[in-house]
Structures are given as C-alpha cells and as structure tokens.
CSV table of C-alpha atoms in Angstrom, one decimal:
chain,number,residue,atom,x,y,z
A,10,UNK,CA,0.1,32.5,-15.3
A,11,UNK,CA,3.6,33.9,-14.5
A,12,UNK,CA,5.2,32.9,-11.2
A,13,UNK,CA,8.0,34.2,-9.0
A,14,UNK,CA,9.6,31.9,-6.5
A,15,UNK,CA,11.1,33.6,-3.4
A,16,UNK,CA,13.8,31.6,-1.7
A,17,UNK,CA,16.1,29.0,-3.3
A,18,UNK,CA,16.7,26.8,-0.3
A,19,UNK,CA,15.8,23.2,0.5
A,20,UNK,CA,12.1,23.2,-0.6
A,21,UNK,CA,12.5,25.3,-3.7
A,22,UNK,CA,13.4,22.5,-6.1
A,23,UNK,CA,10.2,20.7,-5.2
A,24,UNK,CA,8.1,23.8,-6.0
A,25,UNK,CA,10.0,24.5,-9.2
A,26,UNK,CA,9.6,20.9,-10.4
A,27,UNK,CA,5.9,21.0,-9.5
A,28,UNK,CA,5.3,24.3,-11.4
A,29,UNK,CA,6.9,22.7,-14.4
A,30,UNK,CA,4.1,20.1,-14.4
A,31,UNK,CA,1.5,22.9,-14.8
A,32,UNK,CA,1.8,23.7,-18.5
A,33,UNK,CA,-0.4,26.8,-18.3
A,34,UNK,CA,2.0,28.4,-15.8
A,35,UNK,CA,5.6,29.5,-16.0
A,36,UNK,CA,8.2,30.4,-13.3
A,37,UNK,CA,9.9,33.4,-14.8
A,38,UNK,CA,12.1,34.5,-11.9
A,39,UNK,CA,13.7,33.0,-8.8
A,40,UNK,CA,14.9,35.1,-5.9
A,41,UNK,CA,17.4,34.6,-3.2
A,42,UNK,CA,19.6,37.0,-1.1
A,43,UNK,CA,22.5,34.7,-2.2
A,44,UNK,CA,22.8,35.3,-5.9
A,45,UNK,CA,24.8,32.1,-6.4
A,46,UNK,CA,21.9,30.1,-5.0
A,47,UNK,CA,19.4,31.9,-7.2
A,48,UNK,CA,21.6,31.4,-10.3
A,49,UNK,CA,22.0,27.7,-9.5
A,50,UNK,CA,18.2,27.2,-9.4
A,51,UNK,CA,17.8,29.4,-12.5
A,52,UNK,CA,20.2,27.1,-14.5
A,53,UNK,CA,18.9,23.9,-13.0
A,54,UNK,CA,15.3,24.6,-14.0
A,55,UNK,CA,15.9,26.7,-17.1
A,56,UNK,CA,14.3,29.8,-15.7
A,57,UNK,CA,14.6,33.2,-17.5
A,58,UNK,CA,15.7,35.4,-14.6
A,59,UNK,CA,17.3,35.5,-11.1
A,60,UNK,CA,17.2,38.3,-8.6
A,61,UNK,CA,18.4,39.0,-5.0
A,62,UNK,CA,15.7,41.5,-3.9
A,63,UNK,CA,12.2,40.2,-3.7
A,64,UNK,CA,10.8,43.7,-3.4
A,65,UNK,CA,11.6,44.4,-7.0
A,66,UNK,CA,10.0,41.2,-8.2
A,67,UNK,CA,6.8,41.6,-6.1
A,68,UNK,CA,6.2,45.0,-7.7
A,69,UNK,CA,6.4,43.8,-11.3
A,70,UNK,CA,3.1,44.0,-13.2
A,71,UNK,CA,4.0,40.9,-15.3
A,72,UNK,CA,3.9,38.6,-12.2
A,73,UNK,CA,0.7,36.9,-11.2
A,74,UNK,CA,1.7,34.6,-8.3
A,75,UNK,CA,4.3,34.9,-5.5
A,76,UNK,CA,5.4,31.5,-4.2
A,77,UNK,CA,7.1,32.1,-0.8
A,78,UNK,CA,9.8,29.6,0.1
A,79,UNK,CA,11.5,31.9,2.6
A,80,UNK,CA,12.4,31.3,6.3
A,81,UNK,CA,9.3,31.4,8.4
A,82,UNK,CA,10.0,34.7,10.0
A,83,UNK,CA,10.1,36.4,6.6
A,84,UNK,CA,6.7,35.0,5.4
A,85,UNK,CA,4.6,38.0,6.6
A,86,UNK,CA,6.7,40.7,5.0
A,87,UNK,CA,6.7,39.0,1.6
A,88,UNK,CA,3.0,38.0,1.8
A,89,UNK,CA,1.8,41.5,2.8
A,90,UNK,CA,3.7,43.1,-0.1
A,91,UNK,CA,2.4,40.5,-2.5
A,92,UNK,CA,-1.2,41.0,-1.4
A,93,UNK,CA,-0.9,44.8,-1.7
A,94,UNK,CA,0.4,44.3,-5.2
A,95,UNK,CA,-2.5,42.2,-6.2
A,96,UNK,CA,-0.6,38.9,-6.4
A,97,UNK,CA,-2.0,35.5,-5.5
A,98,UNK,CA,0.2,33.9,-2.8
A,99,UNK,CA,1.4,30.3,-2.2
A,100,UNK,CA,3.1,30.4,1.3
A,101,UNK,CA,5.1,27.5,2.7
A,102,UNK,CA,4.1,26.3,6.1
A,103,UNK,CA,4.3,27.3,8.9
A,104,UNK,CA,2.1,30.3,7.9
A,105,UNK,CA,4.1,32.7,10.1
A,106,UNK,CA,6.2,32.9,13.3
A,107,UNK,CA,3.5,34.6,15.4
A,108,UNK,CA,-0.3,34.7,15.4
A,109,UNK,CA,-0.4,38.4,15.0
A,110,UNK,CA,1.7,38.0,11.8
A,111,UNK,CA,-0.6,35.3,10.5
A,112,UNK,CA,-3.8,37.2,11.2
A,113,UNK,CA,-2.4,40.2,9.4
A,114,UNK,CA,-1.6,38.1,6.4
A,115,UNK,CA,-5.1,36.7,6.3
A,116,UNK,CA,-6.7,40.2,6.7
A,117,UNK,CA,-4.5,41.7,4.0
A,118,UNK,CA,-5.1,39.0,1.5
A,119,UNK,CA,-8.9,39.2,2.1
A,120,UNK,CA,-8.8,43.0,1.8
A,121,UNK,CA,-7.0,42.9,-1.6
A,122,UNK,CA,-9.1,39.9,-2.8
A,123,UNK,CA,-6.1,37.6,-3.5
A,124,UNK,CA,-5.8,33.9,-2.9
A,125,UNK,CA,-3.6,32.8,0.1
A,126,UNK,CA,-2.7,29.1,0.2
A,127,UNK,CA,-0.6,27.6,3.0
A,128,UNK,CA,1.7,24.8,2.1
A,129,UNK,CA,0.0,21.9,4.0
A,130,UNK,CA,1.0,19.4,1.4
A,131,UNK,CA,-0.2,16.4,3.4
A,132,UNK,CA,-3.7,17.5,2.6
A,133,UNK,CA,-2.9,16.3,-0.9
A,134,UNK,CA,-1.1,13.1,0.1
A,135,UNK,CA,-3.1,10.0,-0.9
A,136,UNK,CA,-1.7,7.8,1.8
A,137,UNK,CA,-2.6,10.3,4.6
A,138,UNK,CA,-6.0,11.0,3.0
A,139,UNK,CA,-6.7,7.3,2.8
A,140,UNK,CA,-5.8,6.9,6.5
A,141,UNK,CA,-8.1,9.8,7.3
A,142,UNK,CA,-11.0,8.1,5.4
A,143,UNK,CA,-10.4,4.8,7.3
A,144,UNK,CA,-10.1,6.5,10.7
A,145,UNK,CA,-13.3,8.4,10.1
A,146,UNK,CA,-15.1,5.3,8.9
A,147,UNK,CA,-15.0,4.0,12.5
A,148,UNK,CA,-13.0,0.9,11.7
A,149,UNK,CA,-10.8,1.4,14.8
A,150,UNK,CA,-13.6,2.2,17.2
A,151,UNK,CA,-14.9,5.3,18.9
A,152,UNK,CA,-11.6,6.6,20.3
A,153,UNK,CA,-8.4,6.8,18.1
A,154,UNK,CA,-4.8,7.3,18.9
A,155,UNK,CA,-2.3,8.5,16.3
A,156,UNK,CA,1.3,7.8,17.2
A,157,UNK,CA,4.2,9.6,15.4
A,158,UNK,CA,7.9,9.2,16.2
A,159,UNK,CA,10.9,10.3,14.4
A,160,UNK,CA,14.6,10.8,15.2
A,161,UNK,CA,17.2,12.2,12.8
A,162,UNK,CA,19.6,15.1,12.1
A,163,UNK,CA,16.8,17.4,11.1
A,164,UNK,CA,16.7,20.3,8.7
A,165,UNK,CA,19.8,21.3,6.7
A,166,UNK,CA,20.3,25.0,7.4
A,167,UNK,CA,20.8,27.0,10.7
A,168,UNK,CA,17.7,29.2,10.6
A,169,UNK,CA,15.4,26.2,11.3
A,170,UNK,CA,17.0,25.9,14.8
A,171,UNK,CA,16.7,29.5,15.9
A,172,UNK,CA,13.7,30.4,18.1
A,173,UNK,CA,13.1,33.7,16.3
A,174,UNK,CA,13.3,32.2,12.8
A,175,UNK,CA,12.2,28.6,12.3
A,176,UNK,CA,11.7,27.5,16.0
A,177,UNK,CA,12.7,23.9,15.4
A,178,UNK,CA,10.8,20.8,14.5
A,179,UNK,CA,7.8,21.4,16.8
A,180,UNK,CA,6.9,24.4,14.6
A,181,UNK,CA,8.5,23.8,11.2
A,182,UNK,CA,8.0,20.0,10.9
A,183,UNK,CA,5.2,19.0,13.2
A,184,UNK,CA,2.9,21.8,11.9
A,185,UNK,CA,1.9,19.2,9.2
A,186,UNK,CA,0.7,16.9,11.9
A,187,UNK,CA,-1.1,19.6,13.8
A,188,UNK,CA,-2.9,20.7,10.6
A,189,UNK,CA,-3.8,17.2,9.5
A,190,UNK,CA,-5.1,16.3,13.0
A,191,UNK,CA,-7.3,19.4,12.9
A,192,UNK,CA,-8.5,18.3,9.5
A,193,UNK,CA,-9.2,14.7,10.6
A,194,UNK,CA,-10.2,15.0,14.3
A,195,UNK,CA,-11.7,18.5,14.6
A,196,UNK,CA,-11.3,20.9,17.5
A,197,UNK,CA,-8.5,20.5,19.9
A,198,UNK,CA,-9.2,20.1,23.7
A,199,UNK,CA,-5.8,20.1,25.4
A,200,UNK,CA,-2.1,20.4,24.7
A,201,UNK,CA,0.7,18.8,26.8
A,202,UNK,CA,4.4,18.9,25.8
A,203,UNK,CA,7.8,18.3,27.3
A,204,UNK,CA,10.5,19.8,25.1
A,205,UNK,CA,14.2,20.4,25.4
A,206,UNK,CA,17.3,21.3,23.4
A,207,UNK,CA,19.5,18.3,23.0
A,208,UNK,CA,21.7,19.3,20.1
A,209,UNK,CA,23.9,22.4,19.5
A,210,UNK,CA,22.5,23.8,16.2
A,211,UNK,CA,20.5,26.6,17.8
A,212,UNK,CA,18.4,27.9,20.7
A,213,UNK,CA,15.1,26.3,19.7
A,214,UNK,CA,13.7,23.1,21.2
A,215,UNK,CA,14.9,20.2,19.0
A,216,UNK,CA,13.6,17.2,21.0
A,217,UNK,CA,10.6,16.2,23.0
A,218,UNK,CA,7.2,14.6,23.4
A,219,UNK,CA,3.8,16.1,22.7
A,220,UNK,CA,0.3,14.8,23.5
A,221,UNK,CA,-2.7,16.5,21.9
A,222,UNK,CA,-6.3,15.6,22.9
A,223,UNK,CA,-9.3,16.5,20.6
A,224,UNK,CA,-12.9,17.1,21.6
A,225,UNK,CA,-14.0,13.9,19.9
A,226,UNK,CA,-11.7,11.9,22.2
A,227,UNK,CA,-8.9,11.3,19.6
A,228,UNK,CA,-5.3,11.7,20.7
A,229,UNK,CA,-2.1,12.5,18.8
A,230,UNK,CA,1.1,11.4,20.5
A,231,UNK,CA,4.4,12.7,19.1
A,232,UNK,CA,8.0,11.9,20.0
A,233,UNK,CA,10.4,13.8,17.8
A,234,UNK,CA,14.0,14.8,17.6
A,235,UNK,CA,16.1,16.8,15.1
A,236,UNK,CA,19.2,16.5,17.3
A,237,UNK,CA,21.2,13.6,15.9
A,238,UNK,CA,24.6,14.2,14.2
A,239,UNK,CA,24.8,14.1,10.4
A,240,UNK,CA,24.1,10.7,8.8
A,241,UNK,CA,22.8,9.3,12.2
A,242,UNK,CA,19.1,8.3,12.5
A,243,UNK,CA,16.9,6.5,15.0
A,244,UNK,CA,13.7,4.5,14.6
A,245,UNK,CA,10.5,5.9,13.2
A,246,UNK,CA,6.8,5.1,13.8
A,247,UNK,CA,3.5,6.2,12.2
A,248,UNK,CA,0.4,4.2,13.2
A,249,UNK,CA,-3.2,4.5,14.4
A,250,UNK,CA,-5.0,2.3,16.9
A,251,UNK,CA,-8.2,1.9,18.8
A,252,UNK,CA,-10.3,-0.7,20.7
A,253,UNK,CA,-10.9,-2.7,17.5
A,254,UNK,CA,-7.4,-2.9,16.2
A,255,UNK,CA,-4.6,-0.9,14.4
A,256,UNK,CA,-4.0,0.7,11.0
A,257,UNK,CA,-0.5,0.5,9.7
A,258,UNK,CA,1.0,2.0,6.5
A,259,UNK,CA,2.3,-0.6,4.1
A,260,UNK,CA,1.4,-4.2,3.4
A,261,UNK,CA,1.6,-6.4,6.5
A,262,UNK,CA,0.5,-9.7,5.2
A,263,UNK,CA,-0.2,-11.7,2.1
A,264,UNK,CA,-1.9,-9.4,-0.4
A,265,UNK,CA,-1.5,-8.7,-4.1
A,266,UNK,CA,-1.3,-5.2,-5.5
A,267,UNK,CA,0.7,-3.1,-8.0
A,268,UNK,CA,3.5,-1.7,-5.8
A,269,UNK,CA,4.6,0.6,-8.7
A,270,UNK,CA,1.4,2.6,-8.7
A,271,UNK,CA,-0.4,1.7,-5.5
A,272,UNK,CA,0.1,1.9,-1.8
A,273,UNK,CA,-1.6,-0.1,1.0
A,274,UNK,CA,-2.8,0.4,4.5
A,275,UNK,CA,-3.2,-2.7,6.6
A,276,UNK,CA,-5.9,-3.1,9.3
A,277,UNK,CA,-5.0,-5.7,12.0
A,278,UNK,CA,-7.9,-6.7,14.3
A,279,UNK,CA,-9.2,-9.4,16.6
A,280,UNK,CA,-7.8,-12.9,16.1
A,281,UNK,CA,-5.3,-11.6,13.6
A,282,UNK,CA,-8.0,-10.4,11.2
A,283,UNK,CA,-6.4,-8.5,8.3
A,284,UNK,CA,-7.9,-6.1,5.8
A,285,UNK,CA,-6.0,-4.3,3.1
A,286,UNK,CA,-6.9,-0.9,1.7
A,287,UNK,CA,-5.4,0.3,-1.6
A,288,UNK,CA,-4.9,3.9,-2.7
A,289,UNK,CA,-3.2,5.3,-5.8
A,290,UNK,CA,0.3,6.7,-5.2
A,291,UNK,CA,0.6,10.4,-6.1
A,292,UNK,CA,3.0,13.3,-6.1
A,293,UNK,CA,1.5,15.4,-3.4
A,294,UNK,CA,3.5,18.5,-4.2
A,295,UNK,CA,2.4,18.5,-7.9
A,296,UNK,CA,-1.2,17.9,-6.9
A,297,UNK,CA,-1.0,20.7,-4.3
A,298,UNK,CA,0.4,23.2,-6.8
A,299,UNK,CA,-2.2,22.3,-9.4
A,300,UNK,CA,-5.0,22.7,-6.9
A,301,UNK,CA,-3.6,26.2,-6.0
A,302,UNK,CA,-3.3,27.1,-9.7
A,303,UNK,CA,-7.0,26.0,-10.3
A,304,UNK,CA,-8.1,28.0,-7.3
A,305,UNK,CA,-6.5,31.1,-8.8
A,306,UNK,CA,-7.7,30.6,-12.4
A,307,UNK,CA,-11.2,29.5,-11.6
A,308,UNK,CA,-11.7,31.6,-8.5
A,309,UNK,CA,-12.3,28.6,-6.2
A,310,UNK,CA,-11.5,28.6,-2.5
A,311,UNK,CA,-8.0,27.3,-1.7
A,312,UNK,CA,-7.8,23.9,-0.1
A,313,UNK,CA,-5.4,24.9,2.7
A,314,UNK,CA,-6.5,28.3,3.8
A,315,UNK,CA,-5.2,31.1,6.0
A,316,UNK,CA,-7.7,30.0,8.6
A,317,UNK,CA,-6.2,26.5,8.5
A,318,UNK,CA,-2.7,28.1,8.9
A,319,UNK,CA,-3.8,30.1,11.9
A,320,UNK,CA,-5.4,27.1,13.6
A,321,UNK,CA,-2.3,24.9,13.1
A,322,UNK,CA,-0.1,27.8,14.3
A,323,UNK,CA,-2.2,28.1,17.5
A,324,UNK,CA,-1.4,24.5,18.3
A,325,UNK,CA,2.3,24.9,17.6
A,326,UNK,CA,2.6,27.9,19.8
A,327,UNK,CA,0.8,26.1,22.6
A,328,UNK,CA,3.2,23.2,22.2
A,329,UNK,CA,6.2,25.6,22.3
A,330,UNK,CA,4.7,27.2,25.4
A,331,UNK,CA,4.5,30.6,23.7
A,332,UNK,CA,0.7,31.1,24.2
C-alpha cells in the first residue's frame, strides 16, 4: 500500500510515525503548500518525495491512500478529489466545516466505492474504551454524568481560531468528546452551550461551557478554554459519576499493577469502597492507522465512519449555534 500524506502541520508527525509501524504500507510523498515544511517532514521520516500541490499527488496512479491532515475547511476538496480518483481516504477530524460538505464527502466515497475513515482516535484509546465498558456495565447507576474540563493555550497555528477554518476548540478539539459520547451513550436529546471569545488569536469562540443530554439520561458537561497565553495552563478534569459512586482515571488507592504497560481506572463508592480496573496501555494512533489499513486491504467497514463524522459534526454545529 502506497500512501500520500496531505498537510505537514502539527498532527502529521503522529500519522507518519504510525504509518511506519505498518510494514506493509509506505508513505511515498508528503504534501504541504509550504515546501520547507514538506521537506522537513520528508527528511525527518525518510520519505521519498515532497510536493506543494496535492492535486498532482491525488491524480497519481501509484498512490492507494490519501491521508488528509489539512485544515478542516480543506477536507472536502481533498476528499472529493481522492474519492473520484479511486483512493481510500483517512481524513482527520472534524470531518468537514459544514454538514453539506460532510454529506457530499460521504456520498462521493460511497459512489466511488472507496473507504472513508474519520480520525476519531479516541475510539482506539484503551483508557477511554475501558471507561466506556465500565460505564455501560451499570457500575455507576442508571444515570451517568461525564465531566470534562481543560484550560490551556490551545492549538499552535492561527487557522484553528478562525470561524471559517477551524472554528476553535468546540469544533476541532471537543469533536472527540461528541463522537465518543455518541458512541457510548447513544442518541442526543438536547444541547446547551454558553461560548465566548476570551483570547485574541481569531474570531472563533475559544472559551465556554457545554451541557449535552442524551436520550438514555446521560449528561456530558464540558468547560473548556484555549485562550491562555503561551506556557500558561489551568486545571483539568476528566471523570464520571452516578448515584453509586465515581470513576476516575488513574490509581486512587493502594493497588499493585505494572505502570509501564498498564493503566488503571478507580471506582470509589459507598463507605469508601474502592475497585480497580486494569487495561493495557496502547498507542491509539498506531492502532487506528492499522485498523484503517486492514479495512482497506480486507474490505472491512471502517471503525470510524462518515456517518459517525456527520453525527459528531451535527453536535458541534449545535454547540456553536450554527444549526
């Protein structure tokens, strides 16, 4: 399998390193409008070629897969051209900037019978998957609340903060949470958000609170900001609770495990009851790329589909007040 990676920004080294773990695949060309960036990645990962125009690369008959690491507003153009050229597509999240774009991507990939995987890497993260298993086991009780809070300087490049391009953390970053909550809780019932722009990096919302309710009664509360100055950071939180207790990432008590290869989730219940649940640590990006590779080679359904991308995007656009 011969792969072209489009975009040599922040996420590209993770993709390139992950592809190198798939011995049956080879990244043969990297593309960026900034030739210096492309050549830097080419040298860093010992890739044969670099290019500035992805149109020339997508048309090549010797390329099997197009891996899209471009800004969100460019996903549709690259994906449509790749599908029409018969290339399988790995597209970073969010799927697209608008629902019309995402739906056209899905329709075009289906029409040309190519795979379209959306980069929801948390679906391959053992710690999140173990948490999902525990939540769905009923250990917390019938109704579950997931709390997520983060506060830091945010993404490294300006396009993330422009409404028309990346649309800020409540699209680009939080789409992982929207997708995983869809995956874990099911259909969404209501969306409430209070967003504002605190920093000066762009015109997108960079700070706010979001509350999502699901038809099964579960709730996702988020309090996020990407507005802090460089090197500054605030507190963070990621936990789940219900009437029976709480689930926390990490070992919160006296428990023996191999912290080099294993992670732990701690349940704290009535009268300080503690249970510890172990999972194997993994490189979620490598596992995601391998799953996509196998879906292409063995003609299996992708594990993060265009439908999943569209459903998560629907939530994001409701959060942003755009639909």
